[in-house]
Coordinates of C-alpha atoms (C1' of nucleotides) in Angstrom, one line a residue:
Chain V
X1 CA 42.0 27.8 46.4
X2 CA 43.8 29.5 49.3
X3 CA 46.7 30.9 47.4
X4 CA 45.8 34.4 46.7
X5 CA 49.1 35.2 45.0
X6 CA 47.8 33.9 41.6
X7 CA 47.8 30.2 41.5
X8 CA 48.5 28.9 38.0
X9 CA 45.0 27.9 37.1
X10 CA 44.7 28.5 33.4
X11 CA 47.8 26.6 32.7
X12 CA 46.2 23.3 33.5
X13 CA 45.9 21.4 30.2
X14 CA 42.3 21.8 29.4
X15 CA 42.5 21.2 25.7
X16 CA 40.7 17.9 24.9
X17 CA 43.8 15.8 24.3
X18 CA 46.2 16.3 21.4
X19 CA 45.0 15.0 18.1
X20 CA 41.3 15.0 19.0
X21 CA 39.7 18.0 17.2
X22 CA 37.2 19.7 19.4
X23 CA 34.9 21.0 16.7
X24 CA 32.1 18.4 16.7
X25 CA 31.7 14.7 17.4
X26 CA 34.3 12.8 15.4
X27 CA 33.3 10.2 12.9
X28 CA 32.9 6.7 14.2
X29 CA 35.7 5.2 12.1
X30 CA 38.0 8.1 13.0
X31 CA 37.5 7.6 16.7
X32 CA 38.2 3.9 16.3
X33 CA 41.4 4.6 14.4
X34 CA 42.5 7.1 17.0
X35 CA 42.0 4.5 19.7
X36 CA 43.9 1.9 17.7
X37 CA 46.7 4.4 17.1
X38 CA 47.1 5.2 20.8
X39 CA 47.0 1.6 21.9
X40 CA 49.6 0.6 19.3
X41 CA 51.8 3.5 20.2
X42 CA 51.7 2.8 23.9
X43 CA 52.9 -0.8 23.1
X44 CA 55.6 0.4 20.8
X45 CA 57.0 3.0 23.1
X46 CA 57.3 0.4 25.8
X47 CA 58.9 -2.3 23.9
X48 CA 61.7 -0.5 22.0
X49 CA 63.8 2.7 22.4
X50 CA 61.1 5.3 22.5
X51 CA 63.2 7.7 20.5
X52 CA 63.5 5.2 17.7
X53 CA 59.8 4.7 17.1
X54 CA 58.9 6.1 13.7
X55 CA 55.6 7.3 12.3
X56 CA 55.7 4.3 10.0
X57 CA 56.0 1.9 12.9
X58 CA 53.0 3.3 14.7
X59 CA 50.8 3.3 11.5
X60 CA 51.8 -0.3 10.7
X61 CA 51.2 -1.5 14.3
X62 CA 47.8 0.3 14.4
X63 CA 46.8 -1.0 11.0
X64 CA 46.2 2.3 9.4
X65 CA 47.9 4.2 6.6
X66 CA 50.6 6.7 7.3
X67 CA 48.6 9.7 6.1
X68 CA 45.8 8.8 8.5
X69 CA 48.3 9.0 11.3
X70 CA 49.7 12.3 10.0
X71 CA 46.2 13.8 9.9
X72 CA 46.1 13.8 13.7
X73 CA 49.7 13.8 14.9
X74 CA 52.5 15.8 13.3
X75 CA 55.1 13.5 14.8
X76 CA 55.7 10.7 17.2
X77 CA 56.3 13.0 20.2
X78 CA 52.7 14.3 19.8
X79 CA 51.4 10.8 20.1
X80 CA 53.4 10.3 23.3
X81 CA 52.1 13.6 24.7
X82 CA 48.5 12.5 24.0
X83 CA 49.2 9.3 25.9
X84 CA 50.7 11.2 28.9
X85 CA 47.9 13.7 29.0
X86 CA 45.7 11.9 31.4
X87 CA 48.4 11.1 33.9
X88 CA 49.7 14.6 34.0
X89 CA 46.3 16.1 34.4
X90 CA 45.8 13.9 37.4
X91 CA 49.0 15.0 39.0
X92 CA 48.2 18.6 38.3
X93 CA 44.9 18.3 40.0
X94 CA 46.5 16.8 43.1
X95 CA 49.0 19.6 43.2
X96 CA 46.4 22.3 43.0
X97 CA 43.5 21.0 45.1
X98 CA 44.7 17.7 46.7
X99 CA 45.7 17.1 50.3
X100 CA 49.1 18.4 51.6
X101 CA 51.9 18.1 51.4
X102 CA 51.5 17.8 47.6
X103 CA 48.5 20.1 47.6
X104 CA 48.3 23.5 49.3
X105 CA 48.7 23.8 53.1
X106 CA 52.2 22.5 53.8
X107 CA 55.4 24.5 54.0
X108 CA 57.1 25.1 50.7
X109 CA 60.1 22.8 51.3
X110 CA 57.7 19.9 52.1
X111 CA 55.6 20.7 49.1
X112 CA 58.7 20.7 46.9
X113 CA 59.7 17.4 48.3
X114 CA 56.3 16.0 47.7
X115 CA 56.3 17.3 44.1
X116 CA 59.7 15.6 43.6
X117 CA 58.3 12.4 44.9
X118 CA 55.3 12.6 42.7
X119 CA 57.3 13.4 39.6
X120 CA 59.8 10.5 40.3
X121 CA 56.8 8.2 40.5
X122 CA 55.4 9.5 37.2
X123 CA 58.8 9.1 35.6
X124 CA 59.2 5.6 37.0
X125 CA 55.9 4.5 35.7
X126 CA 55.9 6.2 32.3
X127 CA 59.5 6.7 31.4
X128 CA 59.2 5.4 27.9
X129 CA 56.4 7.8 27.1
X130 CA 58.2 10.7 28.6
X131 CA 61.3 9.9 26.7
X132 CA 59.3 9.7 23.5
X133 CA 57.5 12.9 24.3
X134 CA 60.3 15.2 25.4
X135 CA 62.9 14.9 22.8
X136 CA 65.3 17.8 22.8
X137 CA 63.9 21.3 23.4
X138 CA 60.3 20.1 23.1
X139 CA 60.4 19.5 26.8
X140 CA 60.3 23.2 27.4
X141 CA 57.4 24.1 25.2
X142 CA 54.9 21.6 26.4
X143 CA 51.9 22.7 28.5
X144 CA 52.7 20.5 31.4
X145 CA 56.2 22.0 31.7
X146 CA 54.8 25.5 32.0
X147 CA 52.6 24.2 34.8
X148 CA 55.5 22.7 36.8
X149 CA 57.4 25.9 36.4
X150 CA 54.6 28.0 37.6
X151 CA 54.1 25.8 40.6
X152 CA 57.8 26.0 41.6
X153 CA 57.8 29.7 41.1
X154 CA 55.1 30.0 43.7
X155 CA 56.9 27.7 46.2
X156 CA 60.1 29.6 45.7
X157 CA 58.5 32.9 46.3
X158 CA 56.7 31.6 49.4
X159 CA 60.0 30.3 50.8
X160 CA 61.7 33.6 50.2
X161 CA 64.3 32.2 47.8
X162 CA 66.9 34.4 46.4
X163 CA 65.8 34.7 42.7
X164 CA 62.7 32.5 42.1
X165 CA 62.7 33.2 38.4
X166 CA 66.3 31.9 37.9
X167 CA 66.0 29.0 40.3
X168 CA 63.0 27.4 38.6
X169 CA 65.0 25.8 35.9
X170 CA 67.7 24.3 38.1
X171 CA 65.1 22.8 40.4
X172 CA 63.3 21.3 37.4
X173 CA 66.3 20.0 35.5
X174 CA 66.8 16.9 37.6
X175 CA 63.4 15.7 36.5
X176 CA 64.4 15.6 32.9
X177 CA 63.5 12.2 31.6
X178 CA 66.9 11.6 30.2
X179 CA 68.5 12.4 33.5
X180 CA 66.1 10.0 35.4
X181 CA 66.7 7.3 32.8
X182 CA 70.4 7.6 33.3
X183 CA 70.1 7.4 37.1
X184 CA 67.7 4.5 37.2
X185 CA 68.7 2.4 34.3
X186 CA 72.4 3.1 33.7
X187 CA 73.5 3.9 37.3
X188 CA 71.1 1.5 38.8
X189 CA 69.7 3.8 41.5
X190 CA 66.3 2.7 42.7
X191 CA 63.6 5.4 42.3
X192 CA 63.1 5.6 46.1
X193 CA 66.7 6.6 46.5
X194 CA 66.5 9.2 43.8
X195 CA 63.4 10.6 45.5
X196 CA 65.1 10.7 48.8
X197 CA 68.0 12.6 47.5
X198 CA 65.7 15.1 45.9
X199 CA 63.7 15.4 49.1
X200 CA 66.9 16.1 51.0
X201 CA 67.9 18.9 48.6
X202 CA 64.4 20.3 48.7
X203 CA 64.7 20.7 52.5
X204 CA 68.1 22.2 52.3
X205 CA 67.1 24.6 49.6
X206 CA 63.8 25.9 50.9
X207 CA 63.8 24.8 54.6
X208 CA 63.9 27.5 57.2
X209 CA 66.6 25.9 59.3
X210 CA 69.3 23.5 58.5
X211 CA 69.3 20.0 60.0
Chain K
X1 CA 97.3 17.1 45.3
X2 CA 96.1 17.3 48.8
X3 CA 93.0 15.3 48.4
X4 CA 94.0 11.9 49.7
X5 CA 90.6 10.4 49.1
X6 CA 91.2 9.6 45.5
X7 CA 91.0 12.6 43.3
X8 CA 89.8 11.7 39.8
X9 CA 93.0 11.8 38.0
X10 CA 92.8 9.2 35.3
X11 CA 89.5 10.6 34.2
X12 CA 90.9 13.6 32.6
X13 CA 90.6 13.3 28.9
X14 CA 94.1 12.3 27.8
X15 CA 93.3 10.8 24.5
X16 CA 94.8 12.9 21.7
X17 CA 91.6 14.4 20.4
X18 CA 88.8 12.5 18.8
X19 CA 89.4 11.7 15.1
X20 CA 93.1 12.0 15.3
X21 CA 94.6 8.5 15.1
X22 CA 97.5 8.2 17.5
X23 CA 99.5 5.6 15.6
X24 CA 102.1 7.7 13.7
X25 CA 102.3 11.0 12.1
X26 CA 99.3 11.5 9.8
X27 CA 99.8 12.3 6.2
X28 CA 100.1 15.9 5.2
X29 CA 96.9 16.0 3.2
X30 CA 95.0 14.2 5.9
X31 CA 96.1 16.7 8.5
X32 CA 95.1 19.6 6.2
X33 CA 91.7 18.1 5.7
X34 CA 91.2 17.5 9.3
X35 CA 91.9 21.1 10.0
X36 CA 89.5 22.2 7.3
X37 CA 86.8 20.0 8.6
X38 CA 87.1 21.3 12.2
X39 CA 87.2 24.9 11.0
X40 CA 84.1 24.4 8.8
X41 CA 82.3 22.6 11.5
X42 CA 82.9 25.3 14.0
X43 CA 81.5 27.8 11.6
X44 CA 78.4 25.7 10.8
X45 CA 77.6 24.9 14.4
X46 CA 77.7 28.6 15.2
X47 CA 75.5 29.8 12.4
X48 CA 72.6 27.4 12.4
X49 CA 70.8 25.1 14.8
X50 CA 73.7 22.8 15.9
X51 CA 71.4 19.8 16.0
X52 CA 70.4 20.4 12.4
X53 CA 74.0 20.2 11.1
X54 CA 74.4 17.2 8.9
X55 CA 77.5 15.2 7.9
X56 CA 76.9 16.4 4.3
X57 CA 76.9 20.0 5.4
X58 CA 80.2 19.7 7.1
X59 CA 81.8 17.8 4.2
X60 CA 80.6 20.3 1.7
X61 CA 81.6 23.3 3.8
X62 CA 85.1 21.8 4.3
X63 CA 85.4 21.0 0.7
X64 CA 86.0 17.3 1.2
X65 CA 84.0 14.2 0.3
X66 CA 81.5 12.7 2.7
X67 CA 83.5 9.5 3.1
X68 CA 86.6 11.4 4.0
X69 CA 84.6 12.9 6.9
X70 CA 83.3 9.6 7.9
X71 CA 86.8 8.2 8.0
X72 CA 87.5 10.3 11.1
X73 CA 84.2 11.1 12.7
X74 CA 81.3 8.7 13.0
X75 CA 78.7 11.5 13.4
X76 CA 78.4 15.2 13.8
X77 CA 78.4 14.9 17.6
X78 CA 82.0 13.5 17.5
X79 CA 83.1 16.6 15.5
X80 CA 81.7 18.9 18.1
X81 CA 83.4 16.8 20.9
X82 CA 86.7 17.2 19.1
X83 CA 86.2 21.0 19.0
X84 CA 85.3 21.1 22.7
X85 CA 88.1 19.0 23.8
X86 CA 90.6 21.7 24.3
X87 CA 88.3 24.0 26.3
X88 CA 87.1 21.2 28.6
X89 CA 90.6 20.0 29.3
X90 CA 91.5 23.5 30.3
X91 CA 88.7 23.6 32.8
X92 CA 89.5 20.2 34.2
X93 CA 93.0 21.3 34.8
X94 CA 91.9 24.4 36.7
X95 CA 89.6 22.2 38.8
X96 CA 92.3 19.8 39.8
X97 CA 95.4 22.0 40.2
X98 CA 94.3 25.6 39.8
X99 CA 93.8 28.2 42.6
X100 CA 90.8 28.1 44.9
X101 CA 87.9 28.3 45.0
X102 CA 87.7 26.4 41.7
X103 CA 90.8 24.4 42.6
X104 CA 91.4 22.6 45.9
X105 CA 91.6 24.5 49.1
X106 CA 88.2 26.1 49.5
X107 CA 85.2 24.7 51.4
X108 CA 83.0 22.4 49.3
X109 CA 80.1 24.9 48.9
X110 CA 82.4 27.5 47.6
X111 CA 84.0 25.0 45.2
X112 CA 80.7 24.0 44.0
X113 CA 79.7 27.6 43.4
X114 CA 82.9 28.2 41.5
X115 CA 82.4 25.0 39.4
X116 CA 78.9 26.3 38.5
X117 CA 80.3 29.7 37.5
X118 CA 83.0 28.1 35.4
X119 CA 80.5 25.8 33.7
X120 CA 78.1 28.6 33.0
X121 CA 80.9 30.5 31.4
X122 CA 81.8 27.5 29.3
X123 CA 78.2 27.1 28.3
X124 CA 77.8 30.7 27.5
X125 CA 80.9 30.8 25.2
X126 CA 80.4 27.4 23.5
X127 CA 76.7 26.7 23.6
X128 CA 76.4 25.7 20.0
X129 CA 79.2 23.2 20.3
X130 CA 77.8 21.8 23.5
X131 CA 74.3 21.5 21.9
X132 CA 75.8 19.7 18.9
X133 CA 77.9 17.4 21.1
X134 CA 75.4 16.3 23.7
X135 CA 72.4 15.2 21.8
X136 CA 70.2 12.9 23.9
X137 CA 71.9 10.4 26.1
X138 CA 75.3 11.0 24.7
X139 CA 75.8 13.6 27.4
X140 CA 76.2 10.9 29.9
X141 CA 78.7 8.8 28.1
X142 CA 81.2 11.4 27.3
X143 CA 84.6 11.5 29.2
X144 CA 84.1 15.0 30.4
X145 CA 80.8 14.2 32.1
X146 CA 82.4 11.4 34.1
X147 CA 84.9 13.9 35.2
X148 CA 82.4 16.5 36.4
X149 CA 80.6 13.7 38.2
X150 CA 83.7 12.5 40.0
X151 CA 84.4 16.0 41.0
X152 CA 81.0 16.6 42.5
X153 CA 81.1 13.3 44.3
X154 CA 84.2 14.4 46.1
X155 CA 82.7 17.7 47.1
X156 CA 79.5 16.1 48.3
X157 CA 81.3 13.6 50.4
X158 CA 83.5 16.4 51.9
X159 CA 80.4 18.4 52.8
X160 CA 78.8 15.4 54.4
X161 CA 75.9 15.3 52.1
X162 CA 73.1 12.8 52.7
X163 CA 73.7 10.5 49.7
X164 CA 76.5 11.7 47.4
X165 CA 76.0 9.1 44.8
X166 CA 72.3 10.0 44.3
X167 CA 72.9 13.7 44.5
X168 CA 75.5 14.0 41.8
X169 CA 73.0 13.8 39.0
X170 CA 70.5 16.4 40.3
X171 CA 73.4 18.8 40.9
X172 CA 74.7 18.3 37.4
X173 CA 71.3 18.4 35.6
X174 CA 71.0 22.2 35.6
X175 CA 74.1 22.4 33.5
X176 CA 72.6 20.4 30.6
X177 CA 73.1 22.5 27.5
X178 CA 69.5 22.3 26.6
X179 CA 68.5 23.7 30.0
X180 CA 71.0 26.5 29.7
X181 CA 69.9 27.3 26.2
X182 CA 66.3 27.6 27.4
X183 CA 67.2 29.9 30.2
X184 CA 69.4 32.2 28.4
X185 CA 67.9 32.3 24.9
X186 CA 64.2 31.6 25.5
X187 CA 63.7 33.0 29.0
X188 CA 66.2 35.8 28.4
X189 CA 68.1 35.3 31.7
X190 CA 71.6 36.7 31.6
X191 CA 74.3 34.2 32.3
X192 CA 75.4 36.1 35.4
X193 CA 72.0 35.7 36.9
X194 CA 71.9 32.0 36.2
X195 CA 75.3 31.6 37.8
X196 CA 74.2 33.6 40.8
X197 CA 71.1 31.4 41.3
X198 CA 73.3 28.3 41.1
X199 CA 75.8 29.8 43.5
X200 CA 73.0 30.5 45.9
X201 CA 71.7 26.9 45.8
X202 CA 75.3 25.6 46.1
X203 CA 75.7 27.4 49.4
X204 CA 72.3 26.3 50.6
X205 CA 73.0 22.7 49.7
X206 CA 76.5 22.3 50.9
X207 CA 77.1 25.2 53.2
X208 CA 77.4 24.6 57.0
X209 CA 75.1 27.4 58.0
X210 CA 72.1 29.1 56.3
X211 CA 72.3 32.8 55.2
Chain C
dG1 C1' 18.8 7.2 -1.1
dG2 C1' 21.6 10.9 -2.6
dA3 C1' 24.9 14.8 -1.6
dT4 C1' 28.9 16.3 0.8
dA5 C1' 32.3 16.8 4.0
dT6 C1' 35.5 14.0 6.3
dG7 C1' 38.6 10.3 6.6
dT8 C1' 41.7 7.0 4.3
dG9 C1' 45.8 4.8 2.3
dG10 C1' 49.0 4.3 -1.3
dA11 C1' 52.4 6.8 -4.0
dC12 C1' 55.8 10.2 -4.5
dA13 C1' 59.7 13.4 -4.0
dC14 C1' 63.2 14.7 -0.8
dC15 C1' 66.9 14.2 2.3
dA16 C1' 70.2 12.1 5.5
dT17 C1' 72.7 8.1 6.6
dG18 C1' 76.4 4.8 6.3
dT19 C1' 79.0 1.8 3.2
dC20 C1' 81.6 0.4 -0.8
dC21 C1' 85.0 0.7 -4.3
dA22 C1' 87.9 2.4 -7.9
dC23 C1' 91.1 6.0 -8.1
dT24 C1' 94.8 9.3 -6.3
dT25 C1' 98.6 10.8 -3.6
dG26 C1' 102.1 11.1 0.0
dG27 C1' 106.3 9.6 1.4
dA28 C1' 109.4 5.7 2.4
dT29 C1' 112.6 2.6 0.0
dG30 C1' 116.0 0.9 -3.4
Chain S
dC1 C1' 115.0 9.8 -9.2
dA2 C1' 111.8 6.0 -10.1
dT3 C1' 109.0 2.8 -7.9
dC4 C1' 105.7 0.9 -4.8
dC5 C1' 102.0 0.5 -1.5
dA6 C1' 99.5 1.8 2.2
dA7 C1' 96.8 5.6 3.5
dG8 C1' 93.6 8.8 2.0
dT9 C1' 89.9 10.4 -1.1
dG10 C1' 85.3 11.3 -3.2
dG11 C1' 81.5 9.9 -5.9
dA12 C1' 78.0 6.4 -6.2
dC13 C1' 74.8 3.4 -4.1
dA14 C1' 71.3 1.2 -1.2
dT15 C1' 68.4 2.0 2.6
dG16 C1' 65.1 4.1 5.5
dG17 C1' 62.4 8.0 7.4
dT18 C1' 59.7 12.3 6.5
dG19 C1' 56.0 15.0 5.0
dT20 C1' 52.7 15.9 1.2
dC21 C1' 49.4 15.0 -2.4
dC22 C1' 45.5 12.9 -4.5
dA23 C1' 42.1 9.6 -6.0
dC24 C1' 38.9 6.8 -3.6
dA25 C1' 35.7 5.3 0.2
dT26 C1' 32.5 5.9 3.8
dA27 C1' 30.0 8.0 7.7
dT28 C1' 26.6 11.4 8.6
dC29 C1' 23.1 14.9 7.2
dC30 C1' 19.2 16.1 4.6

DNA sequence: GGATATGTGGACACCATGTCCACTTGGATG
DNA sequence: CATCCAAGTGGACATGGTGTCCACATATCC
């Protein structure tokens, strides 16, 4: 951990996945149901508009009652968050302790570009889940988002940007699932081109010299 | 109109406001009701969470039946769009024919900064309406959005950016109402600071020289 | 094997949506 | 001024999702 300036450590999601009470070992049937719920939800989110999936849909597809579902997840977004958890944790690990340029050691503009590339990849592979998870302002209150924000703040400061605090949001905004969905699916831009454009702007914004 | 390369003219909203049939002069009571609906809606959007305003709310506050409301507006977002119409048209005019740097004549980085400033101002003054109007993917299908996009595309091309088509979205994303709402209301950043950060990035991205 | 906390699923009340239809009213026409 | 009809109106309705409650079942502990 070579970043003395306070790397965002405690912000990594360390809670044992949403919907899985930490108290003691869960009952066998409860665990089985939880697995069924997640499997069914993953299927549903993929096959129809993720924002149109209802609690009833998930319960029916999982073969459980609605109240059973409500016991663990307050809404469909929470289910999607639980499904994303693993993937986001992985990325967070790579950002904190993985090899450069995603991990520490590379100049900030290259790290930003690598972060963009990794996020585009995440978006490309799990877009339905991300759309299901980040409806409206929920995006800003999730644990993962706080982590991305802290990461960018560090990079911005390192690069001597004008006002790191105010620049974090604008740099993160292009990664909003809705925005990515629009670019890839409606405008037809291939993810690689999106990532390239973001890399270009990362270098312009944080690079020491132009060109 | 000194921009030979095809300035986005036809994209200006020229339809006579949403919900106002163009056919012939509307009946007196219909016009009165329409005015009441818009006035009531403006009030409602301002005083509670704009995304929680329902068609029933608007109808009740306007003193008309729900079906009367549905006759003109298919949903609450359309009402918000009608209320925004005038303001957005104004801004579009200033961008196309107004004085620089917002209007034509200034270098692209300055025009982008001015555009950001104008949009932040619009967001600051009409955030509730914008939040009510741009729920989910609707943001991308509105006429105004197509206009902003076309404008940026011109600026990006003029500045010789790497891939204008793919850069448009990332540059527009920070202006998403949800993003602005988060910065101003949850993070507590004053609009001026948001605008300054955007201006800084505009110059870094499209400016000829750093600093 | 019995006690108990935990998990389960159907039922219920509530609210918003979008449509339908019988009634009313503005305003053009003779 | 009386008449007519198309446009406008508002209440009622069916539908579907949400979140909660409660009687019952079933794992786990003793």
